[in-house]
XYZ file of N, CA and C in Angstrom:
744
model
N 44.260 -20.973 -93.097
C 43.291 -21.811 -92.403
C 42.441 -21.204 -91.342
N 41.193 -21.319 -91.501
C 40.264 -20.551 -90.520
C 40.383 -21.001 -89.069
N 40.279 -20.203 -88.255
C 40.444 -20.491 -86.740
C 39.114 -20.825 -86.310
N 39.241 -21.937 -85.425
C 38.001 -22.417 -84.893
C 37.408 -21.373 -83.720
N 36.274 -21.120 -83.802
C 35.694 -20.277 -82.598
C 35.591 -20.954 -81.501
N 36.093 -20.154 -80.474
C 36.123 -20.761 -78.911
C 34.661 -20.881 -78.657
N 34.525 -22.117 -77.938
C 33.158 -22.528 -77.506
C 32.737 -21.423 -76.382
N 31.496 -21.015 -76.388
C 30.929 -20.021 -75.403
C 30.894 -20.902 -74.027
N 31.256 -19.927 -72.966
C 31.218 -20.747 -71.614
C 29.843 -20.651 -71.135
N 29.467 -21.833 -70.637
C 28.125 -22.142 -70.244
C 27.801 -21.140 -68.988
N 26.685 -20.470 -69.321
C 25.997 -19.509 -68.186
C 25.718 -20.268 -66.917
N 26.054 -19.761 -65.705
C 25.891 -20.267 -64.726
C 24.410 -20.341 -64.211
N 23.817 -21.216 -63.911
C 22.387 -21.293 -63.414
C 21.968 -20.298 -62.460
N 20.912 -19.540 -62.658
C 20.685 -18.541 -61.594
C 19.909 -19.242 -60.651
N 20.146 -18.815 -59.256
C 19.560 -19.303 -58.046
C 18.069 -19.007 -58.125
N 17.459 -20.065 -57.739
C 15.938 -19.917 -57.573
C 15.682 -18.988 -56.442
N 15.038 -17.889 -56.788
C 14.479 -16.874 -55.910
C 13.058 -17.013 -55.462
N 12.369 -17.971 -56.224
C 10.939 -17.883 -55.938
C 10.591 -18.410 -54.641
N 11.011 -19.548 -54.076
C 10.947 -20.030 -52.727
C 11.219 -19.109 -51.744
N 12.384 -18.491 -51.853
C 12.627 -17.444 -50.774
C 11.705 -16.103 -50.681
N 11.401 -15.761 -51.841
C 10.506 -14.562 -51.978
C 9.041 -15.015 -51.532
N 8.443 -16.197 -51.514
C 7.414 -16.686 -51.212
C 7.364 -16.850 -49.719
N 8.474 -17.149 -48.949
C 8.715 -17.331 -47.657
C 8.636 -15.936 -46.936
N 9.564 -14.959 -47.639
C 9.477 -13.627 -47.150
C 7.944 -12.988 -47.133
N 7.399 -13.275 -48.209
C 5.938 -12.561 -48.385
C 5.087 -13.209 -47.348
N 5.329 -14.673 -47.034
C 4.450 -15.284 -45.953
C 4.764 -14.663 -44.409
N 5.831 -14.383 -44.348
C 6.355 -13.936 -42.949
C 5.818 -12.440 -42.797
N 5.694 -11.675 -44.087
C 5.281 -10.376 -43.844
C 3.733 -10.317 -43.409
N 3.062 -11.386 -44.298
C 1.628 -11.528 -44.002
C 1.316 -11.815 -42.573
N 1.911 -12.817 -42.058
C 1.941 -13.263 -40.549
C 2.072 -12.124 -39.649
N 3.262 -11.225 -39.939
C 3.436 -10.007 -39.135
C 2.421 -9.028 -39.171
N 1.767 -8.878 -40.421
C 0.729 -8.030 -40.456
C -0.648 -8.454 -39.730
N -0.819 -9.625 -39.913
C -2.002 -10.331 -39.121
C -1.948 -10.280 -37.880
N -0.794 -10.847 -37.360
C -0.570 -10.778 -35.922
C -0.230 -9.654 -34.980
N 0.743 -8.763 -35.810
C 1.235 -7.619 -35.301
C 0.355 -6.321 -35.361
N -0.441 -6.268 -36.356
C -1.226 -5.067 -36.642
C -2.550 -5.394 -36.671
N -3.167 -6.322 -37.620
C -4.504 -6.456 -37.807
C -5.111 -7.226 -36.715
N -4.332 -8.064 -35.934
C -4.895 -8.932 -34.861
C -5.179 -8.189 -33.692
N -4.303 -7.196 -33.169
C -4.720 -6.262 -32.115
C -5.834 -5.396 -32.421
N -5.941 -4.967 -33.658
C -7.152 -4.219 -34.125
C -8.537 -4.832 -33.980
N -8.434 -6.219 -34.318
C -9.508 -7.030 -34.293
C -9.966 -7.289 -32.756
N -8.942 -7.622 -31.934
C -9.258 -7.810 -30.577
C -9.871 -6.577 -29.874
N -9.249 -5.313 -29.995
C -9.723 -4.278 -29.437
C -11.204 -3.907 -29.877
N -11.422 -4.315 -31.147
C -12.772 -4.024 -31.755
C -13.874 -4.957 -31.144
N -13.460 -6.146 -30.828
C -14.244 -6.987 -30.278
C -14.595 -6.558 -28.785
N -13.644 -6.217 -28.119
C -13.537 -5.687 -26.717
C -14.554 -4.498 -26.490
N -14.791 -3.771 -27.786
C -15.716 -2.519 -27.717
C -17.106 -3.039 -27.224
N -17.479 -4.303 -27.533
C -18.775 -4.888 -27.006
C -18.804 -5.934 -26.085
N -17.628 -6.647 -26.099
C -17.627 -7.980 -25.145
C -16.709 -7.598 -24.164
N -17.181 -7.708 -22.941
C -16.281 -7.687 -21.614
C -14.919 -8.511 -21.718
N -13.783 -7.799 -21.617
C -12.400 -8.497 -21.651
C -12.405 -9.721 -20.548
N -11.913 -10.676 -20.909
C -11.747 -11.816 -20.016
C -10.676 -11.703 -19.112
N -10.063 -12.626 -18.302
C -9.167 -12.523 -17.294
C -7.932 -11.858 -17.894
N -7.281 -11.038 -17.147
C -5.882 -10.535 -17.707
C -4.827 -11.274 -17.276
N -3.674 -10.899 -17.619
C -2.328 -11.398 -17.189
C -2.272 -11.310 -15.691
N -2.499 -10.074 -15.073
C -2.450 -9.948 -13.682
C -3.285 -10.801 -12.767
N -4.610 -11.046 -13.257
C -5.483 -11.549 -12.609
C -5.205 -13.098 -12.543
N -4.387 -13.589 -13.677
C -4.200 -14.989 -13.884
C -2.781 -15.106 -12.816
N -1.919 -14.191 -12.656
C -0.706 -14.076 -11.933
C -1.004 -14.185 -10.475
N -1.957 -13.445 -10.066
C -2.702 -13.197 -8.627
C -3.326 -14.529 -8.252
N -3.949 -15.285 -9.356
C -4.893 -16.363 -8.935
C -3.843 -17.481 -8.420
N -2.400 -17.658 -9.292
C -1.607 -18.496 -9.038
C -0.792 -18.252 -7.659
N -0.964 -16.857 -7.222
C -0.258 -16.420 -6.111
C -1.182 -16.677 -4.753
N -2.370 -17.238 -5.013
C -3.277 -17.765 -4.072
C -4.286 -16.447 -3.599
N -4.272 -15.517 -4.354
C -5.237 -14.269 -3.856
C -6.811 -14.567 -4.329
N -7.069 -15.636 -4.915
C -8.437 -15.879 -5.388
C -8.852 -14.872 -6.547
N -10.161 -14.958 -6.830
C -10.534 -14.292 -7.980
C -12.262 -13.766 -7.948
N -12.418 -12.631 -7.468
C -13.707 -12.048 -7.459
C -13.812 -10.833 -8.355
N -14.696 -10.975 -9.446
C -14.814 -9.924 -10.480
C -16.159 -10.135 -11.066
N -16.949 -8.905 -10.840
C -18.534 -9.038 -11.304
C -18.730 -7.684 -12.288
N -18.840 -7.869 -13.471
C -18.899 -6.903 -14.447
C -20.424 -6.156 -14.096
N -20.111 -4.713 -14.125
C -21.285 -3.881 -14.020
C -21.214 -2.898 -15.265
N -22.116 -2.547 -15.914
C -22.120 -1.457 -17.078
C -22.016 -0.294 -16.300
N -21.358 0.642 -17.136
C -21.079 1.928 -16.567
C -22.327 2.689 -16.036
N -23.559 2.378 -16.435
C -24.757 2.931 -16.039
C -25.125 2.422 -14.432
N -24.453 1.346 -14.141
C -24.630 0.796 -12.823
C -23.520 1.110 -11.904
N -22.683 2.044 -12.181
C -21.526 2.464 -11.275
C -21.620 3.888 -10.885
N -21.656 4.175 -9.795
C -21.878 5.634 -9.289
C -20.977 6.538 -9.874
N -21.588 7.641 -10.438
C -20.779 8.634 -11.091
C -19.655 9.337 -10.127
N -20.072 8.917 -8.728
C -18.967 9.624 -7.843
C -17.698 8.777 -7.939
N -17.803 7.460 -8.164
C -16.544 6.784 -8.318
C -15.721 7.067 -9.665
N -16.467 7.517 -10.713
C -15.950 7.858 -11.844
C -15.212 9.461 -11.674
N -15.769 10.141 -11.027
C -15.279 11.586 -10.589
C -13.980 11.348 -9.641
N -14.124 10.427 -8.749
C -13.143 10.187 -7.669
C -11.876 9.729 -8.399
N -11.947 8.660 -9.598
C -10.799 8.017 -10.070
C -10.171 9.028 -11.003
N -11.198 10.033 -11.562
C -10.598 10.983 -12.481
C -9.714 12.002 -11.688
N -10.271 12.499 -10.434
C -9.609 13.312 -9.523
C -8.229 12.796 -9.151
N -8.237 11.560 -8.799
C -6.992 10.859 -8.341
C -6.043 10.398 -9.225
N -6.558 9.950 -10.517
C -5.706 9.280 -11.391
C -5.408 9.972 -12.640
N -6.406 10.807 -13.138
C -6.103 11.444 -14.401
C -7.155 12.597 -14.745
N -6.738 13.734 -14.056
C -7.692 15.013 -14.080
C -7.902 15.425 -15.602
N -7.071 15.091 -16.516
C -7.202 15.515 -17.784
C -7.692 14.475 -18.577
N -8.473 13.407 -18.127
C -8.893 12.347 -18.931
C -9.934 12.600 -20.181
N -10.710 13.681 -20.064
C -11.620 14.003 -21.023
C -10.840 15.146 -22.049
N -9.636 15.566 -21.690
C -9.109 16.431 -22.499
C -7.941 16.017 -23.468
N -7.395 14.976 -23.001
C -6.224 14.221 -23.924
C -6.699 13.272 -24.808
N -5.839 12.802 -25.642
C -6.285 11.590 -26.584
C -5.522 10.267 -26.273
N -5.285 10.198 -24.971
C -4.531 8.813 -24.491
C -3.212 9.172 -23.777
N -2.736 10.315 -24.003
C -1.439 10.652 -23.419
C -1.350 12.039 -22.765
N -0.963 12.296 -21.542
C -0.872 13.442 -20.998
C 0.567 13.856 -20.768
N 1.011 14.665 -21.889
C 2.443 15.031 -21.991
C 3.113 15.842 -20.854
N 2.291 16.756 -20.171
C 2.479 17.460 -19.165
C 2.700 16.713 -17.834
N 1.876 15.574 -17.716
C 1.797 14.697 -16.624
C 3.196 13.888 -16.595
N 3.584 13.433 -17.872
C 4.900 12.717 -18.127
C 5.979 13.412 -17.763
N 6.052 14.681 -18.280
C 7.143 15.505 -17.903
C 7.332 15.830 -16.404
N 6.081 16.137 -15.681
C 6.466 16.237 -14.216
C 6.701 14.985 -13.543
N 6.264 13.766 -14.096
C 6.809 12.649 -13.393
C 8.321 12.442 -13.790
N 8.704 12.564 -14.986
C 10.184 12.588 -15.204
C 11.130 13.379 -14.317
N 10.486 14.741 -14.028
C 11.255 15.644 -13.379
C 11.327 14.992 -11.746
N 10.136 14.567 -11.379
C 10.125 14.046 -9.963
C 11.015 13.037 -9.901
N 10.972 11.876 -10.710
C 11.739 10.826 -10.654
C 13.212 10.920 -10.694
N 13.704 12.020 -11.503
C 15.022 12.345 -11.600
C 15.681 13.052 -10.296
N 14.469 13.863 -9.414
C 14.870 14.524 -8.321
C 14.774 13.529 -7.103
N 13.915 12.578 -7.113
C 13.778 11.482 -6.058
C 13.569 10.074 -6.648
N 14.812 9.523 -7.099
C 14.591 8.118 -7.761
C 13.921 6.910 -6.876
N 14.005 7.313 -5.430
C 13.465 6.207 -4.804
C 12.233 6.182 -4.433
N 11.387 7.450 -4.951
C 9.950 7.494 -4.893
C 9.502 7.741 -6.248
N 9.384 6.578 -7.145
C 8.878 6.755 -8.611
C 7.626 7.134 -8.610
N 7.182 8.106 -9.445
C 5.710 8.518 -9.723
C 5.474 8.302 -11.154
N 4.605 7.844 -11.430
C 3.883 7.404 -12.755
C 3.245 8.632 -13.626
N 3.315 8.728 -14.713
C 2.624 9.715 -15.532
C 1.427 9.142 -16.397
N 1.205 7.943 -16.195
C 0.140 7.243 -17.231
C -1.270 7.614 -16.701
N -1.835 7.830 -17.882
C -3.261 8.163 -18.227
C -3.941 7.018 -17.738
N -5.458 7.313 -17.562
C -6.181 6.059 -17.433
C -6.635 5.190 -18.653
N -6.239 5.793 -19.785
C -6.233 5.141 -21.141
C -5.141 4.164 -21.023
N -3.990 4.719 -20.732
C -2.771 3.841 -20.692
C -2.896 2.798 -19.739
N -3.269 3.009 -18.658
C -3.401 2.143 -17.399
C -4.515 0.979 -17.908
N -5.657 1.298 -18.706
C -6.591 0.371 -19.245
C -5.797 -0.489 -20.093
N -5.204 -0.067 -21.227
C -4.346 -0.720 -22.224
C -3.499 -1.589 -21.602
N -2.734 -1.325 -20.582
C -1.788 -2.070 -19.851
C -2.365 -3.239 -19.293
N -3.467 -2.985 -18.328
C -4.092 -3.941 -17.661
C -4.808 -5.113 -18.453
N -5.483 -4.544 -19.602
C -6.208 -5.547 -20.376
C -5.322 -6.274 -21.283
N -4.345 -5.808 -21.838
C -3.653 -6.394 -23.112
C -2.334 -6.850 -22.865
N -1.835 -6.414 -21.704
C -0.378 -6.642 -21.433
C 0.078 -7.422 -20.162
N 1.373 -7.652 -19.931
C 1.881 -8.187 -18.828
C 2.114 -7.114 -17.615
N 2.092 -7.551 -16.443
C 2.185 -6.565 -15.446
C 3.663 -5.935 -15.186
N 4.596 -6.624 -15.674
C 6.086 -6.111 -15.227
C 6.548 -5.305 -16.260
N 7.161 -4.349 -15.823
C 7.756 -3.092 -16.627
C 9.009 -3.493 -17.507
N 8.874 -2.816 -18.838
C 10.017 -3.297 -19.696
C 9.812 -2.347 -20.878
N 10.802 -2.153 -21.759
C 10.721 -1.256 -22.870
C 9.588 -1.842 -23.816
N 9.649 -3.094 -24.156
C 8.606 -3.810 -24.952
C 7.249 -3.417 -24.591
N 6.964 -3.595 -23.244
C 5.494 -3.221 -22.699
C 5.139 -1.830 -23.057
N 6.128 -0.986 -22.654
C 5.745 0.474 -22.925
C 5.378 0.830 -24.411
N 6.205 0.207 -25.382
C 5.992 0.340 -26.733
C 4.572 0.035 -27.051
N 4.222 -1.347 -26.567
C 2.939 -1.916 -26.963
C 1.619 -1.312 -26.296
N 2.092 -0.752 -24.816
C 1.084 0.073 -24.240
C 0.661 1.157 -25.039
N 1.652 1.938 -25.721
C 1.313 3.180 -26.485
C 0.452 2.893 -27.632
N 0.685 1.683 -28.257
C 0.092 1.214 -29.444
C -1.390 0.948 -29.091
N -1.549 0.169 -27.995
C -2.919 -0.167 -27.539
C -3.653 0.890 -27.132
N -3.000 1.857 -26.480
C -3.706 3.123 -26.082
C -4.362 3.905 -27.212
N -3.513 3.964 -28.103
C -4.122 4.566 -29.347
C -5.347 3.930 -29.958
N -5.182 2.489 -30.037
C -6.308 1.820 -30.586
C -7.495 1.918 -29.711
N -7.376 1.923 -28.282
C -8.843 2.000 -27.679
C -9.261 3.499 -27.476
N -8.441 4.549 -27.607
C -8.986 5.677 -27.751
C -9.634 5.928 -29.092
N -9.349 5.373 -30.312
C -9.803 5.572 -31.546
C -11.082 4.659 -31.631
N -11.057 3.302 -31.292
C -11.954 2.235 -31.403
C -13.062 2.495 -30.219
N -12.683 2.729 -29.026
C -13.721 2.542 -27.762
C -14.311 3.796 -27.650
N -13.439 4.850 -27.356
C -13.841 6.180 -26.865
C -13.874 6.168 -25.394
N -14.044 7.414 -24.937
C -13.916 7.534 -23.618
C -14.977 6.749 -22.743
N -16.170 6.873 -22.838
C -17.112 6.044 -22.011
C -16.727 4.575 -21.879
N -16.398 3.775 -22.946
C -15.973 2.562 -22.887
C -14.712 2.305 -22.098
N -13.780 3.171 -22.451
C -12.458 2.910 -21.584
C -12.691 3.175 -20.083
N -13.499 4.124 -19.743
C -13.772 4.267 -18.393
C -14.399 2.914 -17.818
N -15.503 2.492 -18.603
C -16.094 1.046 -18.109
C -15.338 -0.015 -18.004
N -14.283 -0.242 -18.897
C -13.504 -1.409 -18.826
C -12.486 -1.009 -17.875
N -12.007 0.197 -17.488
C -11.141 0.419 -16.588
C -11.661 0.132 -15.061
N -12.847 0.662 -14.984
C -13.501 0.380 -13.443
C -13.795 -0.972 -13.343
N -13.719 -1.830 -14.261
C -14.478 -3.355 -14.309
C -13.118 -4.139 -14.252
N -12.058 -3.688 -14.381
C -10.790 -4.411 -14.599
C -9.712 -4.316 -13.484
N -9.680 -3.106 -12.904
C -8.480 -2.751 -12.071
C -8.448 -3.443 -10.705
N -7.453 -3.611 -10.139
C -7.408 -4.466 -9.000
C -7.711 -3.605 -7.702
N -8.586 -4.135 -6.789
C -8.954 -3.173 -5.728
C -8.790 -4.069 -4.422
N -7.595 -4.842 -4.280
C -7.446 -5.648 -3.164
C -7.266 -7.125 -3.484
N -6.677 -7.912 -2.704
C -6.257 -9.438 -2.999
C -7.353 -10.130 -3.544
N -7.280 -10.374 -4.813
C -8.257 -11.032 -5.562
C -9.612 -10.289 -5.927
N -9.600 -9.009 -5.789
C -10.733 -8.305 -6.045
C -10.654 -7.426 -7.365
N -11.424 -7.445 -8.112
C -11.260 -6.749 -9.452
C -12.743 -6.069 -9.899
N -12.600 -4.843 -10.266
C -13.624 -4.167 -10.577
C -14.657 -3.400 -9.411
N -15.293 -2.339 -9.862
C -16.255 -1.682 -9.045
C -17.071 -2.396 -8.134
N -17.823 -3.269 -8.847
C -18.964 -4.077 -8.263
C -18.167 -4.830 -7.084
N -17.343 -5.636 -7.491
C -16.774 -6.564 -6.357
C -16.039 -5.783 -5.164
N -15.364 -4.496 -5.674
C -14.684 -3.792 -4.618
C -15.931 -3.181 -3.683
N -17.005 -2.614 -4.263
C -17.969 -2.012 -3.497
C -18.505 -2.881 -2.451
N -18.989 -4.209 -2.980
C -19.571 -5.303 -2.152
C -18.546 -5.885 -1.112
N -17.147 -5.975 -1.402
C -16.391 -6.472 -0.514
C -16.041 -5.509 0.565
N -15.757 -4.199 0.294
C -15.283 -3.174 1.197
C -16.528 -2.613 2.009
N -17.766 -2.461 1.407
C -18.663 -1.735 1.934
C -19.947 -2.272 2.073
N -20.197 -3.495 1.603
C -21.260 -4.141 1.445
C -22.572 -3.425 0.641
N -22.260 -2.701 -0.282
C -23.042 -2.073 -1.307
C -22.716 -2.477 -2.717
N -23.815 -2.113 -3.532
C -23.483 -2.226 -4.950
C -22.850 -1.103 -5.492
N -22.156 -0.990 -6.643
C -21.292 -0.134 -7.156
C -22.213 1.364 -7.439
N -23.374 1.144 -7.787
C -24.132 2.285 -8.034
C -24.510 3.138 -6.812
N -24.270 2.553 -5.649
C -24.821 3.306 -4.297
C -23.470 3.570 -3.546
N -22.355 3.726 -4.265
C -21.063 4.097 -3.425
C -21.186 5.615 -3.210
N -20.941 6.155 -1.971
C -20.978 7.527 -1.450
C -19.718 7.935 -1.974
N -19.765 9.475 -1.884
C -18.388 10.096 -2.302
C -17.093 9.806 -1.338
N -17.476 9.535 -0.106
C -16.417 9.324 0.753
C -15.914 7.780 0.541
N -16.773 6.790 0.281
C -16.360 5.383 -0.148
C -15.577 5.541 -1.712
N -16.203 6.161 -2.547
C -15.615 6.295 -3.961
C -14.202 6.773 -3.745
N -13.993 7.812 -2.808
C -12.523 8.497 -2.830
C -11.800 7.506 -2.094
N -12.149 6.618 -1.108
C -11.171 5.758 -0.534
C -10.878 4.520 -1.598
N -11.852 4.281 -2.429
C -11.360 3.167 -3.521
C -10.427 3.685 -4.440
N -10.670 5.128 -5.031
C -9.577 5.795 -5.807
C -8.286 5.926 -5.257
N -8.208 6.288 -3.976
C -6.816 6.380 -3.185
C -6.045 5.044 -3.394
N -6.685 3.834 -3.113
C -5.839 2.719 -3.071
C -5.420 2.054 -4.293
N -5.871 2.849 -5.449
C -5.685 2.235 -6.898
C -4.315 1.986 -6.985
N -3.254 2.777 -6.749
C -1.750 2.639 -6.924
C -1.349 1.239 -6.108
N -1.973 1.131 -4.878
C -1.248 -0.023 -3.937
C -2.394 -0.733 -3.499
N -3.155 -1.394 -4.220
C -4.475 -2.311 -3.843
C -4.015 -3.384 -2.764
N -2.906 -3.934 -2.736
C -2.528 -5.054 -1.914
C -1.974 -4.619 -0.423
N -1.392 -3.186 -0.421
C -0.902 -2.759 0.648
C -1.957 -1.922 1.463
N -2.752 -1.180 0.734
C -3.733 -0.065 1.388
C -5.310 -0.879 1.351
N -6.003 -0.273 2.375
C -7.400 -0.741 2.470
C -8.267 0.293 2.460
N -9.366 0.122 1.779
C -10.445 1.094 1.675
C -11.342 0.911 2.792
N -11.857 -0.351 3.198
C -12.702 -0.592 4.450
C -11.951 -0.243 5.761
N -10.700 -0.522 5.924
C -9.900 -0.199 7.045
C -8.684 0.777 6.903
N -9.130 1.834 6.303
C -8.231 2.934 5.893
C -7.056 3.252 6.909
N -5.913 3.414 6.611
C -4.778 3.895 7.580
C -4.803 5.431 7.450
N -3.887 6.024 8.213
C -3.849 7.463 8.183
C -3.665 8.160 6.910
N -2.862 7.631 6.069
C -2.539 8.306 4.652
C -3.771 8.103 3.738
N -4.524 6.898 3.797
C -5.808 6.810 3.035
C -6.769 7.665 3.441
N -6.971 7.839 4.887
C -8.076 8.820 5.232
C -7.729 10.268 4.922
N -6.401 10.695 5.134
C -6.207 12.039 4.580
C -6.173 12.206 3.283
N -5.817 11.333 2.491
C -5.774 11.485 1.097
C -7.371 11.301 0.422
N -8.081 10.515 1.114
C -9.503 10.481 0.586
C -10.230 11.668 0.799
N -9.933 12.471 1.965
C -10.541 13.833 2.227
C -10.152 14.806 0.899
N -8.867 14.620 0.635
C -8.592 15.432 -0.546
C -9.104 14.963 -1.886
N -9.360 13.817 -2.134
C -9.954 13.438 -3.414
C -11.458 13.718 -3.324
N -12.076 13.810 -2.193
C -13.571 14.119 -2.182
C -13.722 15.641 -2.867
N -12.596 16.495 -2.264
C -12.744 17.849 -2.677
C -12.445 17.943 -3.993
N -11.508 17.172 -4.605
C -11.073 17.312 -6.005
C -11.987 16.865 -6.989
N -12.843 15.773 -6.485
C -13.879 15.036 -7.142
C -14.977 16.288 -7.364
N -15.182 17.228 -6.333
C -16.333 18.236 -6.525
C -15.861 19.197 -7.662
N -14.632 19.277 -7.699
C -14.073 20.235 -8.789
C -14.304 19.660 -10.171
N -13.886 18.309 -10.049
C -14.127 17.548 -11.435
C -15.628 17.651 -11.873
N -16.605 17.677 -10.988
C -17.928 17.848 -11.200
C -18.463 19.085 -11.753
N -17.924 20.082 -10.849
C -18.264 21.536 -11.141
C -17.708 22.192 -12.528
N -16.529 21.598 -12.989
C -15.889 22.040 -14.107
C -16.279 20.975 -15.298
N -16.940 19.870 -15.200
C -17.424 19.114 -16.038
C -16.321 18.320 -16.682
N -15.288 17.965 -15.797
C -14.104 17.240 -16.284
C -14.293 15.665 -16.407
N -15.612 15.271 -16.230
C -16.128 13.888 -16.395
C -17.223 13.897 -17.474
N -17.395 15.035 -18.186
C -18.491 14.966 -19.143
C -18.291 14.069 -20.247
N -17.129 13.758 -20.702
C -16.873 12.831 -21.807
C -17.420 11.459 -21.522
N -17.500 11.109 -20.303
C -17.848 9.815 -19.795
C -19.265 9.702 -20.051
N -20.173 10.704 -19.880
C -21.528 10.712 -20.185
C -21.913 11.740 -21.222
N -21.522 11.410 -22.372
C -21.886 12.520 -23.426
C -23.108 12.731 -23.757
N -24.272 11.913 -23.423
C -25.629 12.068 -23.628
C -26.147 12.914 -22.530
N -25.653 12.950 -21.358
C -26.299 13.501 -20.127
C -26.625 15.040 -20.140
């Protein structure tokens, strides 16, 4: 008598992977748009359009410092101020591509030897990226984003635009932002008429604009500004600001 064939076991239905894959693809698209393409688009727009209020400006406004910012094209800002901030903040501005490795190494050595007096190694490009696109408080996430935006503005903007945005956005006193507002508030002149001494004083107070004053300088600001005037002369003679005025 022939044996009956055993019935085949029913195949287990496969889990539907389509919806999961579609969700993952959607998340990837969102990540690319907002994490990569978005910042590039914003940086490209700011190549031509003055950046609006920064995170720091909004924070200071809520702290009661007011708001005074008057955008001035680079051509209407004294070259003396350009030379002074390069002498004070970033003497290799025209030589690096956003990061000064030697300055970073010097800052690390200094901070290890004297942790109570932290010294920064940020370039003007890094400061601009931080000021325009990021929040003011230090953390690892901000440093990573700062590096990313620094590369973007170096590639998309170039040195003249970086300097123009920097000089129009940095804090120069309670509620005072940019060279034009700083020149008028401290010295009663427009930015293009700043003298070497006035430019040096403004450059000196960049690290501590709420504690130091350009129009009523203390002993340190007076002494340091004399040094910056001399260094700005070196910047001019050696052409260390030539990248800011490439057609000159």
